[in-house]
């Protein structure tokens, strides 16, 4: 259904609800990047986004709800970038491994630390644990879809290996964000880990 554009008293088009949510999440991302996750409150978000507090509360209800929404949104940005970068049609196993490792590390590190900062702010919460498991499962399924055409081991065994690989990729990307390991070294290490995990699984 086409959304009818409306204008405010100054003649500017008002944002649709989805557009406003996107604006608020992008603003929340900037707050975390520039000021830290501890400064991300609904009141501060409203001020930074130039909206009233009721608008911010209407979208997220609580600070925890805002953090969860931002956590999911940041992951979506990573997944979308990962999907665009991972063009492996017709590639063999070795090329697929190299592309997979590079795409995952670069995309997972591309949030400039916001994803890990929001995750830390949610640490210990039951909601965070549920969402993190959901996002982890999604990543495992992406790895499985990419690698399965090149493997001859049972799907369940490959899924277990992908689970371990995603955990390693998360750790390496986090270390890269913290500056403990360079991007090139993280990619090199992840490539070796993937290759090792599939050393007996080439088709």
XYZ file of C-alpha atoms in Angstrom:
203
model
C 0.000 0.000 0.000
C 1.346 3.418 -0.927
C 1.921 5.728 1.999
C 0.495 9.195 1.497
C 3.073 11.868 2.210
C 1.998 14.486 4.690
C 3.535 17.858 5.366
C 4.007 19.698 8.642
C 3.241 23.387 9.166
C 6.568 24.287 7.579
C 5.750 22.426 4.385
C 8.162 19.579 5.087
C 7.057 15.986 4.601
C 6.415 14.139 7.833
C 8.164 10.814 8.211
C 6.118 7.647 8.092
C 6.203 5.483 11.211
C 8.780 3.139 9.659
C 10.929 6.058 8.533
C 10.755 7.604 11.995
C 11.804 4.321 13.595
C 14.744 4.093 11.194
C 15.735 7.663 12.062
C 15.544 6.941 15.785
C 17.649 3.796 15.466
C 20.268 5.592 13.389
C 20.365 8.358 16.004
C 20.674 5.759 18.767
C 23.603 4.244 16.898
C 25.320 7.638 16.775
C 24.776 8.154 20.507
C 26.418 4.816 21.286
C 29.288 5.576 18.898
C 29.916 9.121 20.109
C 28.891 9.025 23.771
C 28.754 5.369 24.821
C 25.885 2.972 25.476
C 25.370 4.284 29.036
C 24.170 7.606 27.591
C 21.497 5.979 25.448
C 18.179 6.759 27.140
C 14.805 7.430 25.562
C 14.897 11.031 26.758
C 18.342 11.682 25.300
C 17.365 9.902 22.090
C 14.362 12.215 21.726
C 16.556 15.294 22.152
C 19.196 14.096 19.672
C 16.544 13.073 17.123
C 14.586 16.316 17.490
C 11.335 14.644 18.531
C 9.189 14.724 21.648
C 9.664 12.109 24.376
C 6.243 10.538 23.679
C 7.387 9.797 20.118
C 10.454 7.922 21.364
C 8.423 6.042 23.979
C 5.781 5.167 21.395
C 8.399 3.351 19.349
C 10.398 1.602 22.073
C 8.432 1.800 25.359
C 11.476 1.208 27.604
C 15.255 1.648 27.480
C 15.618 -2.120 27.412
C 13.239 -2.248 24.446
C 15.337 0.392 22.688
C 18.572 -1.531 23.303
C 17.041 -4.775 22.017
C 15.665 -3.030 18.924
C 19.054 -1.405 18.256
C 20.832 -4.736 18.772
C 18.590 -6.403 16.190
C 18.879 -3.452 13.796
C 22.675 -3.406 13.938
C 22.754 -7.134 13.278
C 20.493 -6.627 10.265
C 22.962 -4.083 8.872
C 25.750 -6.643 9.258
C 23.707 -9.448 7.683
C 22.724 -7.274 4.706
C 26.320 -6.186 4.116
C 27.472 -9.784 4.520
C 24.959 -10.985 1.944
C 26.032 -8.334 -0.552
C 29.718 -9.108 -0.057
C 29.332 -12.872 -0.251
C 29.063 -13.492 -3.969
C 30.335 -17.051 -4.391
C 28.277 -18.360 -7.285
C 30.393 -20.897 -9.180
C 33.301 -20.611 -6.750
C 35.189 -23.642 -5.490
C 35.655 -24.519 -1.836
C 38.932 -22.631 -1.311
C 37.627 -19.420 -2.869
C 34.378 -19.764 -0.941
C 36.307 -20.088 2.332
C 38.401 -17.006 1.594
C 35.398 -14.910 0.612
C 33.371 -16.129 3.588
C 36.128 -15.322 6.091
C 36.831 -11.865 4.680
C 33.171 -10.913 4.325
C 32.255 -12.023 7.844
C 35.144 -10.288 9.628
C 34.760 -7.062 7.657
C 30.990 -6.897 8.047
C 30.979 -7.900 11.720
C 33.632 -5.262 12.467
C 31.951 -2.538 10.421
C 29.740 -1.237 13.230
C 32.737 0.541 14.851
C 32.011 -1.281 18.092
C 28.346 -0.295 18.515
C 27.079 -3.865 18.274
C 29.442 -5.099 20.967
C 28.775 -2.016 23.132
C 25.014 -2.551 22.998
C 25.508 -6.246 23.703
C 27.569 -5.353 26.772
C 24.853 -2.956 27.962
C 22.362 -5.815 27.733
C 24.639 -8.323 29.449
C 22.861 -10.484 31.987
C 19.356 -9.730 30.773
C 17.088 -12.606 29.773
C 15.954 -10.670 26.696
C 19.527 -10.219 25.522
C 20.240 -13.925 25.903
C 17.176 -14.816 23.822
C 17.958 -12.304 21.076
C 21.651 -13.219 20.996
C 20.766 -16.888 20.541
C 18.382 -15.976 17.726
C 21.048 -13.911 15.942
C 23.628 -16.642 16.504
C 21.295 -19.230 14.979
C 20.776 -16.971 11.951
C 24.533 -16.670 11.414
C 24.989 -20.433 11.711
C 22.317 -20.983 9.072
C 24.048 -18.498 6.741
C 27.352 -20.359 7.102
C 25.586 -23.660 6.561
C 23.916 -22.435 3.371
C 27.222 -21.191 1.962
C 29.353 -24.211 2.862
C 26.969 -27.147 2.443
C 27.213 -27.292 -1.385
C 30.954 -27.949 -0.997
C 30.743 -30.580 1.749
C 30.054 -34.287 1.940
C 29.654 -34.633 5.704
C 26.209 -34.992 7.291
C 24.257 -31.769 7.625
C 23.998 -31.980 11.419
C 27.755 -32.398 11.798
C 28.354 -29.466 9.459
C 25.879 -27.368 11.451
C 27.825 -28.115 14.629
C 31.053 -27.037 12.929
C 29.413 -23.860 11.679
C 28.318 -23.103 15.236
C 31.938 -23.250 16.354
C 33.073 -21.165 13.390
C 30.549 -18.410 14.076
C 31.738 -18.255 17.676
C 35.319 -17.911 16.489
C 34.330 -15.253 13.962
C 32.541 -13.254 16.665
C 35.611 -13.393 18.908
C 37.975 -12.345 16.123
C 35.755 -9.476 14.975
C 35.407 -8.258 18.565
C 39.185 -8.350 18.962
C 39.509 -6.398 15.732
C 37.068 -3.745 16.969
C 39.057 -3.429 20.212
C 42.274 -3.028 18.238
C 43.820 -6.234 19.602
C 44.181 -7.792 16.170
C 44.350 -6.244 12.710
C 41.638 -6.904 10.152
C 44.054 -8.751 7.873
C 45.290 -10.985 10.721
C 41.714 -11.687 11.831
C 40.736 -12.669 8.288
C 43.832 -14.839 7.927
C 43.122 -16.623 11.206
C 39.447 -17.119 10.393
C 40.296 -18.467 6.945
C 42.589 -21.041 8.557
C 39.914 -22.024 11.077
C 37.280 -22.527 8.383
C 39.706 -24.480 6.221
C 40.612 -26.690 9.161
C 36.980 -27.308 10.085
C 36.288 -28.496 6.536
C 39.553 -30.314 5.873
C 37.767 -33.679 5.724
C 34.566 -32.334 4.202
C 35.401 -31.287 0.638
C 33.073 -32.652 -2.006
